Amino acid sequence: MSASEFLQAVTQVVFIVISLIVTSAAVRQPTAARIDIAAFFGVTTIIIVESWLVVALGVHFAPTITVFTSALLMVLPYLLIRLVNDFTAVPRLVMRGAELGLIIAIIGIAGFAPTLPGLLVLLLVLYFVGSIVYVAVAFLRAAGGAGGVTRRRLYAIAAGSGFLGLTIIAAGLTALLPVAAHGTLQLLQQLTALACCLSYFLGFAPPPLLRRAWQEPELRAFLEQASLLPRLPDTAAIVRELELGAQAALGAPQATIGLWDEATSTLCYAGSDGPLSFAADQFIGGRAFATQRPVFSSNAPRDDPEHADLYRARNATAVLAAPITAGQRRLGVLTVFAARPPIFAEEDLHLLRLLADQGAVILESRALIDEATRVRAREEAARLKDDFLSAAAHDLKTPLTTLIATAQLLERRAVRRPDEPADLGAIKRIVNESSRLRTIVIELLDAARADQSSLLGRREPVDVAELARTVGARHASAQHPVVVDAPAPVVGTYDRMRITQLLENLVENAIKYSPAGGAVRIRAWCDNDQATLTVSDPGIGIPPADLPHLFERFHRGSNVDDRQFAGMGLGLYICRSIVEEHGGEIHASSQHGQGSTFQVTLPRGHAPSAAPEQEAAGVRLGSEQGG
Ligand code: ADP
C-alpha cells in the first residue's frame, strides 16, 4: 500500500466514524443543523462506500457508479451552504443560486454522462469551488463574530471547508497537468482531504476532552473575575457582570439573570426602565427555574408562543437557561439568547450550568456580606446609642448635681431664715447651670438631626461677613479679643440660624482651647462662586493623629482633659453637618501647640429650598436656641 493509498484509507475511515457520531446525534435530537451535518457526512460516506464497491465489483460497474458519485459530489457544496445557513444567515439569493446550481449540475451530469462537455465541466467546477470558498469565508466570518467555544468550532469548520476546496483544486489539477505530476498531486489531495476530515471532526464532533479544553479558557476568565464580584457596590452590578461573563463565555449576544424574590414570588429582571417582575414559570428561563433543570429551545417563539413577540424583539431564536441554585436555595435563573441555535446546544448548556452554579456562589457570598454589613450596622447603631446615652448622662449629671445642690441649699436657707435676703450668688449659679444644661440638650438634639441630614431649615440670602462681625462682637472680651477681617459682603443662600451656629461653635472652641490673652481671628471673603470663612486661634492646637477624626461624633482631642475643658465632642460634628448640608466643606489645620485654623467653604449659589417639614424643624430649633 502506497503512502497516498494509506492516507486515503485513513481519511475514509475517519469520515465514516464522524458520520456515525453525527448521525446518532441527529437521531437523538433532530435539529435542523444536526440533520444537515448528518446529511453532509452521510453523503460523503455513500461516496466512499461506492468507491469501495467499484474496487470490489470490478471496473465495468464504474461508469454507472461514477455518474451517481458525481451527482452526489455536487450535493456536498449545497449541504455545506445549508449548514452555513443553520449557523448564520445566508442571503436568499445565495441560497436560491446554490439550489439552482445543484439542479443544473445533476441534470447536466445525468444528461451528458459519461462524457461531459468541457463547458459543463467548467461550470460544475465553478459551482463547486465557488460554493466551497463561500462556505469557508462565511464560517470564518461567523467565527470572528462569535466567542467562546462556538468560535473555536467555527474556525475548525472554516478550516475544514478550506481544505475541502484545496482537495477539489488538487483533483482538478490532476486532470489538467501531465502524468508525471500525478503522484505528488494525489499525495497533496489525500493530505488536504485528511486535513479537511480532521478539521470537520473537530468542528462538528469534537471529542469530550477537547470540548472541556475549549471551554476551559472561558470558564477560567469567568472565574478569575468572579472572586471580585461579591465586593461590587450592589447586587445589580454583580448581576450585570455575571450576565456579561456568561455572554463572553458562550459567545452569545445577550444574557440576562432573573433573581427570585421570595416576598412577591416573582423573578425580577433588570429592565431599561427599572426592574420587571414575572411569575416563576414565565418565559423559557422561568421554566428552567420552575423545574430546576437547564432548558434549551432552538425556537423560542415556537416553544413559548405567549412571549413570541418579546423573543423576536430581542432577535432571540435560540434560548438556553439554567437555574441559579445554591444548595436548597433557589436564587434565580441565567438565560442566554442567540439569533441562531448554537452548534452543539448540550455542551453550551453544560457550560451555562457551570456558570450558573458559579453565579450562585457569588450571589450567596454577596448575601452573606450584606448580612454581615447589616449586623455590623446594627451593632454600630447600638454602640452609638450607648455612647450617646453615656455622654448625655455624664454631661447632664454635673450641671444637674450643682443645680439640685444649690436649689436645696436655697430651700434650706429659706426655711431656716425666711427673712434673710435672697442669695444672689446661688441664684446666678442655678441660672448658669440651667443654661449649660439647655446647651447640652440642644447639642444632643442637633446631633440626632445631623444624623438624618435634616439640620437645615429655610434658606435666604445671608451676608456671612456681617454674621462674622456680630458673632465676633458677641464673644470678644478683654481676655480673648476677636479680630474680624471681613471688609466686603459675602452673600450666599444659607440657613441663617445654622450659619450663625457654625460661627458660634468655631469661635467658642477657639476661645475655649486658647490661653487667656490669645486673640481669635475670623476672616470671610468671596472666591468666585464660593464663600470662604476661617477661624484661627493661638491655642493648644490639635495633635496630627486627631485631625482625621476631629469631625466625628463624640471625638475629643487626645490633648484635651475633660476636667479642664468641658464638652461632649459633638460641636464639630454638628458644624460639619451644617456645612455639608449646604454643599460645602470644612477642614482643620494645626501645628501642635501653636494654634489651629478651621476653614469652611460654602457654595454661594441658589441651593434648593428645604422641604416644608425641615423648615418647620428649623423654626422650632430657632425658638429652642433663641428662647
Ligand atoms: P468639644 O469642644 O465639646 O469637645 P467639638 O466637637 O467642638 O467638641 O470639638 C471636638 C474636639 O476638637 C475637641 O474636644 C478638641 O479636642 C478639638 N478642638 C476643636 N476646636 C479646637 C480648637 N480651636 N483648638 C484645639 N482643639 C480644638
CSV table of C-alpha atoms in Angstrom, one decimal, residues 227-431:
chain,number,residue,atom,x,y,z
A,227,SER,CA,-13.7,36.4,43.2
A,228,LEU,CA,-14.0,40.2,42.9
A,229,LEU,CA,-17.7,40.3,42.1
A,230,PRO,CA,-19.2,39.9,45.6
A,231,ARG,CA,-17.4,43.2,46.5
A,232,LEU,CA,-19.2,45.2,43.9
A,233,PRO,CA,-21.3,48.0,45.2
A,234,ASP,CA,-24.7,46.3,44.8
A,235,THR,CA,-26.4,43.1,43.6
A,236,ALA,CA,-27.5,44.8,40.4
A,237,ALA,CA,-23.8,45.5,39.5
A,238,ILE,CA,-23.0,41.8,40.2
A,239,VAL,CA,-25.8,40.6,38.1
A,240,ARG,CA,-24.7,42.8,35.2
A,241,GLU,CA,-21.2,41.4,35.4
A,242,LEU,CA,-22.4,37.9,35.6
A,243,GLU,CA,-24.6,38.5,32.5
A,244,LEU,CA,-21.6,39.9,30.6
A,245,GLY,CA,-19.4,37.0,31.8
A,246,ALA,CA,-22.0,34.5,30.5
A,247,GLN,CA,-22.3,36.3,27.2
A,248,ALA,CA,-18.5,36.3,26.7
A,249,ALA,CA,-18.1,32.6,27.8
A,250,LEU,CA,-20.8,31.4,25.4
A,251,GLY,CA,-20.2,33.9,22.6
A,252,ALA,CA,-23.9,34.8,22.9
A,253,PRO,CA,-25.1,38.3,22.0
A,254,GLN,CA,-27.4,38.6,25.1
A,255,ALA,CA,-27.7,37.1,28.6
A,256,THR,CA,-30.0,38.0,31.4
A,257,ILE,CA,-30.4,37.0,35.0
A,258,GLY,CA,-33.7,36.8,36.8
A,259,LEU,CA,-33.5,37.0,40.6
A,260,TRP,CA,-36.0,35.2,42.7
A,261,ASP,CA,-37.9,37.5,45.1
A,262,GLU,CA,-39.3,35.4,48.0
A,263,ALA,CA,-41.6,38.2,49.1
A,264,THR,CA,-43.5,38.5,45.8
A,265,SER,CA,-42.8,35.0,44.5
A,266,THR,CA,-41.6,36.5,41.2
A,267,LEU,CA,-38.5,36.5,39.1
A,268,CYS,CA,-37.1,40.0,38.8
A,269,TYR,CA,-35.2,41.1,35.7
A,270,ALA,CA,-33.4,44.4,35.2
A,271,GLY,CA,-35.2,46.4,32.6
A,272,SER,CA,-34.1,49.7,30.9
A,273,ASP,CA,-36.9,51.5,32.8
A,274,GLY,CA,-36.4,49.7,36.2
A,275,PRO,CA,-36.9,46.2,37.4
A,276,LEU,CA,-39.5,43.9,35.8
A,277,SER,CA,-41.2,41.0,37.7
A,278,PHE,CA,-42.7,37.9,36.2
A,279,ALA,CA,-44.3,34.8,37.7
A,280,ALA,CA,-41.9,31.9,38.3
A,281,ASP,CA,-42.8,29.9,35.2
A,282,GLN,CA,-43.0,32.7,32.7
A,283,PHE,CA,-40.6,32.6,29.7
A,284,ILE,CA,-38.2,29.7,28.9
A,285,GLY,CA,-35.9,30.9,31.7
A,286,GLY,CA,-38.9,30.7,34.1
A,287,ARG,CA,-39.4,27.0,33.1
A,288,ALA,CA,-35.8,26.3,33.9
A,289,PHE,CA,-36.3,27.9,37.3
A,290,ALA,CA,-39.6,26.1,38.0
A,291,THR,CA,-38.2,22.7,37.0
A,292,GLN,CA,-34.7,23.4,38.4
A,293,ARG,CA,-33.3,21.9,35.2
A,294,PRO,CA,-31.4,23.5,32.3
A,295,VAL,CA,-33.6,24.1,29.3
A,296,PHE,CA,-32.7,24.6,25.6
A,297,SER,CA,-35.1,25.9,23.0
A,298,SER,CA,-33.9,26.0,19.4
A,299,ASN,CA,-37.0,28.0,18.5
A,300,ALA,CA,-38.1,30.2,21.4
A,301,PRO,CA,-41.1,31.9,19.7
A,302,ARG,CA,-42.5,28.5,18.8
A,303,ASP,CA,-41.8,26.9,22.2
A,304,ASP,CA,-43.1,29.9,24.2
A,305,PRO,CA,-45.7,31.5,21.8
A,306,GLU,CA,-47.1,33.7,24.6
A,307,HIS,CA,-43.9,35.8,24.5
A,308,ALA,CA,-43.0,35.2,20.9
A,309,ASP,CA,-43.0,39.0,20.2
A,310,LEU,CA,-40.6,39.6,23.0
A,311,TYR,CA,-38.2,37.0,21.7
A,312,ARG,CA,-38.5,38.4,18.2
A,313,ALA,CA,-37.8,42.0,19.5
A,314,ARG,CA,-34.6,40.7,21.1
A,315,ASN,CA,-33.7,38.8,17.9
A,316,ALA,CA,-33.6,35.7,20.0
A,317,THR,CA,-34.4,32.4,18.2
A,318,ALA,CA,-32.5,30.1,20.4
A,319,VAL,CA,-32.7,30.3,24.2
A,320,LEU,CA,-30.6,28.4,26.8
A,321,ALA,CA,-31.4,28.7,30.5
A,322,ALA,CA,-30.0,27.3,33.7
A,323,PRO,CA,-31.3,27.7,37.3
A,324,ILE,CA,-29.1,29.5,39.7
A,325,THR,CA,-29.3,27.5,42.9
A,326,ALA,CA,-27.2,27.3,46.0
A,327,GLY,CA,-27.9,24.0,47.8
A,328,GLN,CA,-31.6,24.2,48.5
A,329,ARG,CA,-31.9,27.9,48.0
A,330,ARG,CA,-33.3,28.9,44.6
A,331,LEU,CA,-31.7,32.2,43.8
A,332,GLY,CA,-32.8,32.8,40.2
A,333,VAL,CA,-32.1,31.8,36.6
A,334,LEU,CA,-29.5,32.6,34.0
A,335,THR,CA,-30.8,32.9,30.4
A,336,VAL,CA,-28.8,33.3,27.2
A,337,PHE,CA,-30.3,34.3,23.9
A,338,ALA,CA,-28.9,33.7,20.5
A,339,ALA,CA,-30.1,34.6,17.0
A,340,ARG,CA,-29.4,31.1,15.9
A,341,PRO,CA,-29.3,27.8,17.7
A,342,PRO,CA,-25.8,27.0,19.0
A,343,ILE,CA,-23.9,24.3,17.1
A,344,PHE,CA,-23.9,21.9,19.9
A,345,ALA,CA,-26.5,23.1,22.4
A,346,GLU,CA,-26.0,20.4,25.1
A,347,GLU,CA,-22.4,21.5,25.5
A,348,ASP,CA,-23.2,25.1,25.8
A,349,LEU,CA,-25.9,24.1,28.2
A,350,HIS,CA,-23.3,22.3,30.2
A,351,LEU,CA,-21.1,25.4,30.3
A,352,LEU,CA,-24.1,27.6,31.1
A,353,ARG,CA,-24.8,25.3,34.1
A,354,LEU,CA,-21.3,25.7,35.4
A,355,LEU,CA,-21.6,29.5,35.1
A,356,ALA,CA,-25.0,29.5,36.8
A,357,ASP,CA,-23.5,27.4,39.7
A,358,GLN,CA,-20.7,29.9,39.9
A,359,GLY,CA,-23.2,32.7,39.8
A,360,ALA,CA,-25.0,31.1,42.8
A,361,VAL,CA,-21.8,31.0,44.8
A,362,ILE,CA,-21.1,34.7,44.0
A,363,LEU,CA,-24.7,35.8,44.9
A,364,GLU,CA,-24.6,33.8,48.1
A,365,SER,CA,-21.3,35.4,49.1
A,366,ARG,CA,-22.9,38.8,48.4
A,367,ALA,CA,-25.9,37.9,50.5
A,368,LEU,CA,-23.6,36.9,53.4
A,369,ILE,CA,-21.6,40.1,53.0
A,370,ASP,CA,-24.8,42.2,53.1
A,371,GLU,CA,-26.0,40.3,56.1
A,372,ALA,CA,-22.6,40.9,57.9
A,373,THR,CA,-22.8,44.6,57.0
A,374,ARG,CA,-26.4,44.8,58.4
A,375,VAL,CA,-25.2,43.1,61.6
A,376,ARG,CA,-22.3,45.5,61.8
A,377,ALA,CA,-24.6,48.5,61.2
A,378,ARG,CA,-26.9,47.3,63.9
A,379,GLU,CA,-24.0,46.9,66.3
A,380,GLU,CA,-22.7,50.3,65.4
A,381,ALA,CA,-26.1,51.8,65.9
A,382,ALA,CA,-26.3,50.1,69.3
A,383,ARG,CA,-22.8,51.3,70.1
A,384,LEU,CA,-23.6,54.9,69.1
A,385,LYS,CA,-26.8,54.8,71.2
A,386,ASP,CA,-24.8,53.6,74.2
A,387,ASP,CA,-22.1,56.3,73.5
A,388,PHE,CA,-24.9,58.9,73.2
A,389,LEU,CA,-26.6,57.8,76.4
A,390,SER,CA,-23.5,57.7,78.4
A,391,ALA,CA,-22.2,61.0,77.0
A,392,ALA,CA,-25.6,62.6,77.7
A,393,ALA,CA,-25.9,61.1,81.2
A,394,HIS,CA,-22.3,62.1,82.0
A,395,ASP,CA,-22.7,65.7,80.7
A,396,LEU,CA,-26.1,66.2,82.2
A,397,LYS,CA,-25.1,64.8,85.6
A,398,THR,CA,-22.6,67.6,86.5
A,399,PRO,CA,-24.8,70.6,85.9
A,400,LEU,CA,-27.8,68.8,87.4
A,401,THR,CA,-25.9,67.9,90.6
A,402,THR,CA,-24.8,71.5,91.0
A,403,LEU,CA,-28.3,72.7,90.2
A,404,ILE,CA,-30.0,70.4,92.7
A,405,ALA,CA,-27.4,71.1,95.4
A,406,THR,CA,-27.7,74.9,95.0
A,407,ALA,CA,-31.5,74.7,94.9
A,408,GLN,CA,-31.6,72.5,98.1
A,409,LEU,CA,-29.2,75.0,99.8
A,410,LEU,CA,-31.5,77.9,98.9
A,411,GLU,CA,-34.5,75.9,100.1
A,412,ARG,CA,-32.9,75.1,103.5
A,413,ARG,CA,-31.9,78.7,104.0
A,414,ALA,CA,-35.3,80.0,103.1
A,415,VAL,CA,-36.9,77.6,105.6
A,416,ARG,CA,-34.4,78.4,108.4
A,417,ARG,CA,-34.1,82.2,107.8
A,418,PRO,CA,-37.1,83.2,105.7
A,419,ASP,CA,-36.5,86.9,106.3
A,420,GLU,CA,-32.9,86.9,105.0
A,421,PRO,CA,-32.4,88.5,101.6
A,422,ALA,CA,-32.1,86.1,98.6
A,423,ASP,CA,-28.6,84.6,97.9
A,424,LEU,CA,-27.9,86.2,94.5
A,425,GLY,CA,-24.7,84.2,94.0
A,426,ALA,CA,-26.6,80.9,94.4
A,427,ILE,CA,-29.4,82.0,92.1
A,428,LYS,CA,-26.8,83.0,89.5
A,429,ARG,CA,-25.2,79.6,89.7
A,430,ILE,CA,-28.6,78.0,89.1
A,431,VAL,CA,-29.1,80.2,86.0
